[in-house]
Structures are given as C-alpha cells and as structure tokens.
Coordinates of C-alpha atoms in Angstrom, one line a residue:
M1 CA -41.2 -34.2 13.6
V2 CA -39.8 -33.1 10.2
R3 CA -36.4 -32.8 11.7
A4 CA -36.6 -36.2 13.4
V5 CA -37.3 -38.0 10.2
P6 CA -34.1 -37.3 8.4
T7 CA -32.1 -37.6 11.6
L8 CA -33.5 -41.1 12.0
V9 CA -32.7 -41.9 8.4
G10 CA -29.1 -40.8 9.0
A11 CA -28.9 -43.0 12.1
L12 CA -30.2 -46.0 10.2
V13 CA -27.8 -45.4 7.3
C14 CA -24.9 -45.1 9.7
A15 CA -25.8 -48.4 11.4
L16 CA -26.2 -50.2 8.1
S17 CA -22.9 -48.7 6.8
L18 CA -21.1 -49.9 9.8
L19 CA -22.2 -53.4 9.1
L20 CA -21.2 -53.2 5.4
S21 CA -18.0 -51.1 5.8
P22 CA -15.7 -54.1 6.2
I23 CA -16.8 -55.1 2.6
F24 CA -16.8 -51.7 0.9
A25 CA -14.1 -49.8 2.9
S26 CA -11.4 -52.3 3.1
P27 CA -7.8 -51.0 3.4
V28 CA -7.1 -52.1 -0.1
L29 CA -10.1 -50.2 -1.5
A30 CA -9.4 -47.1 0.5
H31 CA -6.3 -46.4 -1.6
G32 CA -7.2 -48.1 -4.9
K33 CA -3.6 -48.0 -6.3
S34 CA -1.8 -51.3 -6.3
L35 CA 2.0 -50.5 -6.4
S36 CA 5.4 -52.1 -6.6
Y37 CA 8.9 -50.8 -7.1
S38 CA 12.1 -52.0 -8.7
A39 CA 15.6 -50.5 -8.9
W40 CA 17.9 -51.6 -11.8
H41 CA 21.7 -51.2 -11.9
F42 CA 23.1 -52.0 -15.3
D43 CA 26.7 -53.1 -16.1
E44 CA 28.4 -54.7 -19.1
D45 CA 27.2 -58.2 -18.4
G46 CA 23.6 -57.5 -17.4
A47 CA 21.9 -56.0 -14.4
Q48 CA 21.2 -56.2 -10.7
V49 CA 17.6 -56.0 -9.7
S50 CA 16.0 -55.1 -6.4
V51 CA 12.2 -55.3 -6.0
R52 CA 10.0 -53.9 -3.2
I53 CA 6.3 -54.8 -2.8
P54 CA 3.8 -54.6 0.1
L55 CA 2.7 -57.9 1.6
L56 CA -0.8 -56.6 1.3
E57 CA -0.4 -56.6 -2.5
L58 CA 1.1 -60.1 -2.5
S59 CA -2.0 -61.4 -0.6
R60 CA -3.9 -61.0 -3.8
L61 CA -2.0 -63.9 -5.3
G62 CA -3.4 -66.5 -2.9
I63 CA 0.0 -68.0 -2.2
P64 CA 1.6 -68.5 1.2
L65 CA 3.5 -65.3 2.3
P66 CA 6.7 -65.3 4.4
L67 CA 6.3 -64.3 8.0
P68 CA 8.2 -61.4 9.5
G69 CA 11.9 -62.4 9.8
E70 CA 11.6 -65.2 7.2
G71 CA 13.7 -64.8 4.2
S72 CA 14.1 -66.4 0.8
S73 CA 15.3 -69.6 2.4
S74 CA 11.8 -70.4 3.6
P75 CA 9.4 -72.2 1.2
D76 CA 7.0 -69.2 1.2
G77 CA 9.8 -66.8 0.6
R78 CA 11.1 -68.8 -2.3
E79 CA 7.7 -68.9 -3.9
V80 CA 7.4 -65.1 -3.7
G81 CA 10.9 -64.7 -5.1
E82 CA 10.1 -67.0 -8.0
Y83 CA 6.9 -65.2 -8.8
L84 CA 8.7 -61.8 -9.0
T85 CA 11.5 -63.1 -11.2
Q86 CA 9.0 -64.7 -13.6
H87 CA 6.8 -61.6 -13.8
L88 CA 9.6 -58.9 -14.1
E89 CA 11.9 -59.6 -17.0
L90 CA 14.6 -58.0 -19.0
I91 CA 14.4 -59.2 -22.6
T92 CA 16.8 -58.9 -25.5
P93 CA 16.3 -59.7 -29.3
D94 CA 17.9 -63.0 -28.5
G95 CA 15.6 -63.9 -25.6
P96 CA 15.2 -63.1 -21.9
C97 CA 18.2 -62.3 -19.8
T98 CA 19.0 -65.3 -17.5
R99 CA 19.1 -65.3 -13.7
T100 CA 22.5 -66.0 -12.3
A101 CA 21.2 -67.3 -8.9
S102 CA 18.0 -67.6 -7.0
P103 CA 16.5 -64.3 -5.7
T104 CA 17.5 -63.4 -2.1
S105 CA 15.4 -61.5 0.4
R106 CA 16.8 -58.3 1.8
P107 CA 15.8 -56.4 5.0
T108 CA 13.1 -53.8 4.5
E109 CA 10.4 -51.9 6.4
T110 CA 7.5 -53.7 8.2
G111 CA 4.7 -54.8 5.8
W112 CA 7.0 -55.0 2.8
V113 CA 9.2 -57.6 1.2
R114 CA 12.4 -56.9 -0.9
F115 CA 14.1 -59.4 -3.2
R116 CA 17.3 -59.0 -5.1
W117 CA 18.8 -61.0 -8.0
S118 CA 21.3 -60.6 -10.9
L119 CA 20.7 -61.1 -14.6
R120 CA 23.2 -62.0 -17.3
C121 CA 22.3 -60.8 -20.8
P122 CA 23.6 -61.6 -24.3
P123 CA 25.8 -58.9 -25.9
G124 CA 24.0 -55.9 -27.4
N125 CA 22.3 -52.6 -26.4
Q126 CA 18.7 -53.4 -27.3
R127 CA 16.7 -54.5 -24.2
T128 CA 13.1 -54.4 -23.0
L129 CA 12.1 -54.2 -19.4
Q130 CA 8.7 -55.8 -18.9
S131 CA 6.5 -56.1 -15.8
R132 CA 3.5 -58.4 -15.5
I133 CA 3.5 -58.2 -11.7
L134 CA -0.1 -58.5 -10.4
L135 CA -1.7 -57.4 -13.7
D136 CA -3.9 -60.5 -13.7
E137 CA -5.1 -59.9 -10.2
A138 CA -5.1 -56.1 -10.2
P139 CA -5.2 -54.6 -13.7
S140 CA -4.7 -51.1 -12.3
H141 CA -1.4 -52.1 -10.7
L142 CA 1.5 -49.7 -11.2
H143 CA 5.1 -50.8 -11.3
F144 CA 7.7 -48.0 -10.8
A145 CA 11.0 -49.0 -12.5
R146 CA 14.1 -46.9 -11.6
L147 CA 17.3 -47.3 -13.8
T148 CA 20.8 -46.4 -12.8
L149 CA 23.3 -46.3 -15.6
E150 CA 27.0 -46.1 -14.5
S151 CA 29.4 -43.9 -16.4
E152 CA 32.9 -44.9 -17.4
S153 CA 34.3 -41.7 -15.9
E154 CA 34.7 -41.7 -12.1
S155 CA 33.9 -38.0 -12.0
A156 CA 30.7 -38.3 -13.9
R157 CA 27.5 -38.9 -12.0
P158 CA 25.4 -42.0 -12.9
R159 CA 22.3 -41.3 -15.0
I160 CA 19.0 -42.2 -13.3
V161 CA 15.7 -42.5 -15.1
E162 CA 12.4 -43.9 -14.1
R163 CA 9.2 -45.1 -15.8
V164 CA 5.8 -46.1 -14.6
L165 CA 4.7 -49.4 -16.2
T166 CA 1.0 -50.2 -16.4
A167 CA -1.3 -52.7 -18.0
G168 CA -1.6 -50.4 -21.0
E169 CA 2.2 -49.9 -21.2
P170 CA 3.9 -52.9 -19.5
S171 CA 7.1 -52.6 -21.4
W172 CA 10.0 -50.1 -21.6
K173 CA 12.3 -50.4 -24.6
L174 CA 15.9 -49.5 -23.8
N175 CA 18.9 -48.7 -26.0
L176 CA 21.8 -49.1 -23.6
A177 CA 25.1 -47.9 -24.8
P178 CA 28.3 -49.3 -23.2
P179 CA 29.9 -47.1 -20.5
G180 CA 31.4 -44.0 -21.9
A181 CA 29.4 -44.1 -25.2
E182 CA 26.3 -42.3 -26.2
P183 CA 23.1 -44.3 -27.0
E184 CA 21.9 -44.2 -30.5
S185 CA 18.7 -42.5 -29.6
P186 CA 18.8 -41.4 -25.9
S187 CA 15.7 -39.2 -26.1
A188 CA 13.6 -42.1 -27.3
S189 CA 15.2 -45.0 -25.5
L190 CA 16.0 -43.7 -22.0
S191 CA 13.4 -41.0 -21.4
G192 CA 11.7 -41.2 -18.1
T193 CA 8.0 -40.8 -17.2
S194 CA 6.8 -37.5 -18.7
F195 CA 5.2 -34.5 -17.0
L196 CA 1.9 -35.3 -18.6
S197 CA 2.2 -38.9 -17.4
Y198 CA 2.7 -37.8 -13.8
G199 CA -0.3 -35.5 -14.3
R200 CA -2.4 -38.5 -15.4
L201 CA -1.0 -40.5 -12.4
G202 CA -2.2 -37.7 -10.1
V203 CA -5.7 -37.8 -11.6
E204 CA -5.9 -41.6 -11.3
H205 CA -4.6 -41.4 -7.7
I206 CA -7.3 -39.0 -6.4
L207 CA -10.1 -40.8 -8.4
S208 CA -9.1 -44.1 -6.8
G209 CA -8.5 -42.8 -3.3
W210 CA -11.9 -43.4 -1.8
D211 CA -10.9 -41.9 1.6
H212 CA -9.9 -38.6 -0.1
L213 CA -13.0 -38.5 -2.2
A214 CA -15.2 -39.2 0.9
F215 CA -13.5 -36.3 2.7
V216 CA -14.2 -33.9 -0.2
L217 CA -17.9 -35.1 -0.4
A218 CA -18.4 -34.6 3.3
L219 CA -16.6 -31.2 3.2
I220 CA -18.9 -29.6 0.6
L221 CA -22.1 -31.4 1.6
L222 CA -23.5 -28.5 3.7
A223 CA -21.9 -25.7 1.7
R224 CA -24.5 -23.0 1.1
N225 CA -23.1 -21.5 -2.1
L226 CA -20.4 -21.8 -4.7
G227 CA -18.2 -19.2 -2.9
E228 CA -18.2 -21.4 0.2
V229 CA -17.3 -24.4 -1.8
A230 CA -14.4 -22.4 -3.4
R231 CA -13.1 -21.4 0.1
L232 CA -13.3 -24.9 1.4
I233 CA -11.6 -26.6 -1.6
T234 CA -8.9 -23.8 -1.7
G235 CA -8.0 -24.4 2.0
F236 CA -7.8 -28.1 1.5
T237 CA -5.8 -27.8 -1.7
V238 CA -3.2 -25.3 -0.4
A239 CA -2.6 -27.4 2.6
H240 CA -2.2 -30.8 0.9
S241 CA -0.1 -29.2 -1.8
L242 CA 2.2 -27.9 0.9
T243 CA 2.8 -31.2 2.7
L244 CA 2.9 -33.1 -0.6
A245 CA 5.8 -31.0 -1.7
L246 CA 7.6 -31.1 1.7
A247 CA 7.3 -34.9 1.9
V248 CA 8.4 -35.6 -1.6
L249 CA 11.4 -33.2 -1.3
G250 CA 12.4 -35.0 1.8
W251 CA 12.2 -32.0 4.1
V252 CA 9.5 -33.4 6.3
Q253 CA 8.9 -37.1 7.0
A254 CA 5.9 -38.8 8.5
E255 CA 5.1 -42.5 9.2
A256 CA 2.6 -44.0 6.9
A257 CA 0.5 -45.9 9.4
P258 CA -0.4 -42.9 11.7
I259 CA -1.1 -40.7 8.6
E260 CA -3.5 -43.3 7.2
A261 CA -5.3 -43.5 10.5
L262 CA -5.6 -39.7 10.8
I263 CA -7.0 -39.6 7.3
G264 CA -9.7 -42.0 8.4
F265 CA -10.3 -39.8 11.5
S266 CA -10.6 -36.7 9.3
V267 CA -13.3 -38.3 7.1
A268 CA -15.3 -39.5 10.2
L269 CA -15.0 -36.1 12.0
I270 CA -16.2 -34.0 9.0
A271 CA -19.2 -36.3 8.5
L272 CA -19.9 -36.3 12.2
E273 CA -19.9 -32.5 12.2
N274 CA -22.4 -32.6 9.4
G275 CA -24.8 -34.9 11.3
W276 CA -24.3 -32.8 14.5
S277 CA -25.2 -29.6 12.6
L278 CA -28.3 -31.2 11.1
G279 CA -29.4 -32.7 14.4
G280 CA -29.5 -29.6 16.5
R281 CA -25.9 -29.0 17.6
G282 CA -26.3 -30.6 21.0
R283 CA -23.7 -31.8 23.5
G284 CA -24.4 -35.6 23.2
I285 CA -22.6 -36.5 20.0
P286 CA -19.3 -34.7 20.9
R287 CA -19.3 -36.2 24.3
V288 CA -19.7 -39.8 23.0
A289 CA -17.0 -39.2 20.4
V290 CA -14.6 -37.8 22.9
L291 CA -15.2 -40.7 25.3
A292 CA -14.6 -43.2 22.5
L293 CA -11.2 -41.5 21.7
L294 CA -10.3 -41.7 25.4
V295 CA -11.1 -45.4 25.5
M296 CA -8.9 -45.9 22.4
A297 CA -6.1 -44.0 24.3
G298 CA -6.5 -46.5 27.1
L299 CA -6.1 -49.4 24.6
A300 CA -3.0 -47.7 23.1
A301 CA -1.6 -47.5 26.6
A302 CA -2.1 -51.2 26.9
G303 CA -0.1 -51.7 23.7
F304 CA -2.8 -51.8 21.0
G305 CA -2.8 -49.8 17.8
S306 CA -0.5 -47.6 15.7
L307 CA -1.3 -44.3 17.3
A308 CA 0.4 -43.0 20.4
V309 CA -1.5 -42.4 23.6
L310 CA -0.8 -38.7 23.5
T311 CA -2.0 -38.5 19.9
L312 CA -5.3 -40.0 20.8
V313 CA -5.7 -37.8 23.9
G314 CA -4.8 -34.8 21.7
L315 CA -7.5 -35.8 19.2
A316 CA -10.0 -36.1 22.0
V317 CA -9.1 -32.6 23.3
F318 CA -9.2 -31.2 19.8
M319 CA -12.6 -32.7 19.1
A320 CA -14.1 -31.4 22.4
S321 CA -12.7 -27.9 21.8
H322 CA -13.8 -27.9 18.1
F323 CA -17.4 -28.8 18.8
E324 CA -17.7 -26.5 21.8
L325 CA -16.3 -23.6 19.7
L326 CA -18.8 -24.3 17.0
R327 CA -21.6 -24.5 19.5
R328 CA -20.8 -21.1 21.0
S329 CA -19.8 -19.2 17.9
P330 CA -21.9 -17.9 15.0
D331 CA -21.7 -20.1 11.9
T332 CA -19.5 -18.0 9.6
G333 CA -17.9 -20.9 7.8
L334 CA -14.4 -19.9 8.8
H335 CA -14.1 -22.8 11.3
R336 CA -14.9 -25.2 8.5
V337 CA -12.2 -23.7 6.2
A338 CA -9.7 -23.9 9.0
L339 CA -10.6 -27.5 9.6
A340 CA -10.3 -28.2 5.8
F341 CA -6.8 -26.7 5.9
A342 CA -5.7 -28.6 9.0
F343 CA -6.8 -32.0 7.6
G344 CA -5.5 -31.0 4.1
L345 CA -2.0 -31.1 5.7
V346 CA -2.6 -34.7 6.8
H347 CA -4.0 -35.7 3.4
G348 CA -0.9 -34.2 1.7
F349 CA 1.3 -36.8 3.4
G350 CA -1.1 -39.5 2.1
F351 CA -0.7 -38.2 -1.5
A352 CA 3.0 -38.0 -1.1
G353 CA 3.6 -41.7 -0.5
I354 CA 3.4 -42.8 -4.1
L355 CA 6.1 -40.3 -5.2
A356 CA 8.3 -40.5 -2.1
E357 CA 8.7 -44.3 -2.6
M358 CA 10.1 -43.8 -6.1
Q359 CA 13.2 -42.0 -4.7
L360 CA 13.4 -39.8 -7.8
P361 CA 16.6 -38.0 -8.6
S362 CA 16.8 -34.3 -7.7
D363 CA 16.7 -33.2 -11.4
R364 CA 13.4 -35.1 -11.8
L365 CA 11.6 -34.0 -8.6
A366 CA 10.2 -30.7 -9.7
S367 CA 8.6 -32.0 -12.9
A368 CA 7.2 -35.1 -11.2
L369 CA 5.9 -33.1 -8.2
L370 CA 4.3 -30.4 -10.3
G371 CA 2.7 -32.8 -12.8
F372 CA 1.4 -35.1 -10.0
N373 CA 0.0 -32.3 -7.9
L374 CA -1.8 -30.7 -10.9
G375 CA -3.2 -34.1 -11.7
V376 CA -4.6 -34.4 -8.2
E377 CA -6.2 -30.9 -8.4
V378 CA -7.7 -31.6 -11.8
G379 CA -9.2 -34.9 -10.5
Q380 CA -10.4 -33.2 -7.4
L381 CA -12.1 -30.3 -9.3
A382 CA -13.7 -32.8 -11.6
V383 CA -15.3 -34.5 -8.6
V384 CA -16.5 -31.2 -7.2
A385 CA -17.9 -30.2 -10.5
L386 CA -20.0 -33.3 -10.7
I387 CA -21.2 -33.2 -7.1
W388 CA -21.9 -29.5 -6.4
P389 CA -24.6 -29.0 -9.1
V390 CA -26.6 -31.9 -7.7
L391 CA -26.3 -30.5 -4.2
A392 CA -27.4 -27.1 -5.4
L393 CA -30.4 -28.5 -7.2
L394 CA -31.5 -30.4 -4.2
R395 CA -31.1 -27.3 -2.0
R396 CA -33.4 -25.3 -4.3
T397 CA -36.1 -28.1 -4.4
A398 CA -39.1 -28.2 -2.0
N399 CA -37.5 -25.7 0.4
G400 CA -34.4 -27.8 0.7
A401 CA -36.0 -30.9 2.1
P402 CA -34.4 -33.3 -0.4
H403 CA -31.0 -31.8 0.3
R404 CA -31.4 -32.3 4.0
L405 CA -32.5 -35.9 3.5
F406 CA -29.6 -36.6 1.2
A407 CA -27.2 -34.8 3.5
E408 CA -28.3 -37.0 6.4
F409 CA -28.0 -40.1 4.3
A410 CA -24.6 -39.3 2.9
S411 CA -23.2 -38.1 6.2
G412 CA -24.2 -41.3 8.0
A413 CA -22.6 -43.4 5.3
V414 CA -19.4 -41.4 5.1
F415 CA -19.1 -41.3 8.9
A416 CA -19.5 -45.0 9.2
T417 CA -16.9 -45.6 6.5
G418 CA -14.4 -43.1 7.9
L419 CA -14.9 -44.6 11.4
Y420 CA -14.1 -48.0 10.0
W421 CA -11.0 -46.8 8.3
F422 CA -9.9 -45.0 11.5
L423 CA -10.4 -48.1 13.7
I424 CA -8.9 -50.6 11.3
R425 CA -5.9 -48.4 10.7
T426 CA -5.4 -47.7 14.3
L427 CA -6.3 -51.0 16.0
G428 CA -6.2 -53.5 13.2
S429 CA -3.5 -54.8 10.9
G430 CA -4.6 -52.8 7.9

C-alpha cells in the first residue's frame, strides 16, 4: 500500500502535467533564448546589411507574417522588412545612415526569413551599430552582429569581427578606418565578443534551456550518492562537449528539427525510467511506450512529422531493448551512465545551434567554443549544486519516504513535459 500511494501521486501529476504542458512547455519556452542574426559588409559609402530571424520569433510582434514563398513584395513581407530596418540601425555623429531602397527578402531555410538592404552614411569613421529588435517583446533577446571589413589590398583577407548585442548592451561603437588605413583605436572599436562574454552566454543558455535542465533533474533524481551524480554528469558533459565542438567546427552537421525532437524524447525516457524503477520495473510501461512509438512510425509513413519512419522504429527497438536489459541485469548504475552519454551526444547538437548560426571566422572559433562550453558547464554544475543537497536531505529523512514521493512527483511532471516536447516537435509545427 505504501508503494501504491506515491505511484498514484506520480500518475496524477503526470496527467495534470499533460494538461498544462501546452502552457508551460511551449516550444518558445523550451529554449528560452530569442535570437536574430545580421551580417554587415562595409564600404566607403556605407554598408550592406543582411538579417536572419526565425518566424517563430517574429510571431511575438503580433503582425501578419509572410507565408512560405512570399517575399518583400507582399504586404506582410513589407511590414516585416520595415520593422527590421527601423529596429536595426547604423548611426553616425551626424545622424542615422539612410536606406537606399526598400529591404528585399532573400531565400533562406524553412522557418526563417532573411531581408537585405543597403545604407548610405555621411563621411566619417565614427559609427554605432544599434539593435532594438524584439527587446520590447523579449527583453532577453540576443542579436548577433557579424562585420566584414574589406581590405584595399587584394591579397589581404577581409577582417571579420562579431558582437552579441543585448538589452544591457544594445549598441556597438565602431571606428571604421578607410580601406588600407588603420583605425585609430582598433582594440577598442573593433573588438569582437570576448571569451568571458561567450562564457556568460553559455551560462545563460543552459539556465534558460528548460529541456536541458529537465533532463539533468531527471538524470540525478534517483542517484544514491554524490559519486553516482558525478559519473552521470561527467558522462553527459563529455558527450555534449564532443558534439558541440564537432558541430560548431563544421565537421558534423545535424538537422535542427530532428535534434529538438530527440531532446524531448530523451527527457521523457529518463523520467519514464524513473517512474518504472519506482513502480516495480514491470513490463507494462515499456510495452505501452514501444507501441506508442510504432504508432508514430505509422503516422510518419503517412507523411506526418519531422522524424523518419526508420528513426521512430529505431527508437522503439532501442526503448524495448533498454528496458529489457535493465529488467534482467543488476542495477549497477552503468546503464544509466551509458544512457546519459548517448543522450548527451544529442543535447550537444542542441547547444551548438546558437554558435553555429553565427558563422564565426576560424580564428575566433576556438575562443568562442571554449568560453561557451565552459559557461554551459558552470551553469550545469550550479544547477546540480542546488538540486543535489535537497535530494540527499530528502533521502535521509523518514527512511527516504519524502524522497520517493518527490521523485514520483517530479518524474511524472518531467515525463509529461518531455512527452509534450517530443510530440509537438515531431508531429506539430513547433
């Protein structure tokens, strides 16, 4: 009877979480970072600007958005273009640089829009790049500006620098020397985002990535001691650091939509395993889960969703094998570490998106990658440092009954949330 009570609590929490997950686990909230990108090519008269931003981010504005295939000639496209040119400016001491023509849309990947326009500036080297894109709607919005400065010598490579613009630092002061000349203060005026800034970006990224945090919580929820926590977090960290580096360096590429779906799957599976372990390790839960994946594979065969049929069938086989292996084998914890490593590889691709989209020059990659990755680890360790003492205290209280009750409660909520992410990212538009 004692075992049935928390199991029932977990089931009720799971059902309630499924009802509330469309509110609290929306695709926007899963990755809290709101992002946009711009590329600037400067010449003697001004600059050419190209801006990329997800349609999902533009939906925050409440304005009509262009349909796929529509360009800047449509009313909705013109409204988006006007918004971007009004909120991304190049300013001189004599006033803003002026647009030479209306912004035009350019082809880009599905779910994004790209607009391009040219600016003419008064003579002079002093300019300020300022972004106010989405800051009223999403104060945490990050705008990545990438500058290309041409050299007068044909043999010299263009200089490329980048800067992350935020609500706290929305402006970038530039001292642009004419081609062939040196700027008066190059270190101050044309310095890119620093190592520490990338570290801070990594911390913010992990702390606002609710799917990654949910995975870490579910991963350590049933850990019996600090050594087991260390092994689990190390396995997850080594794996996601590996794929983060491979993806940012361009050595391995993965499509964003399937990766996001698999991240949701990883959250749901880890939480499901928790509930299965607490509920007696029977055959019923794995069988239902495998059947659900096979149904989704059937839907994929009919043309629904972002995951391929073979991928969903493979997930079903993996899940069946994983639970059967756990059921037959002694609980050494090694299976859990292996699972943390495997899913860490997937999460690494999710971490990589924010840096890969910046298209950093080769001489900036190592610094940005190391700083960002260290920031992710610092943020992750901070979360574990907050959660683990609470779990350890609950485990030592009243023969572990409060810990079991909390584990049931948390696993049910995390499973429902992860399941929602997996379904909406696989079958929905998010």
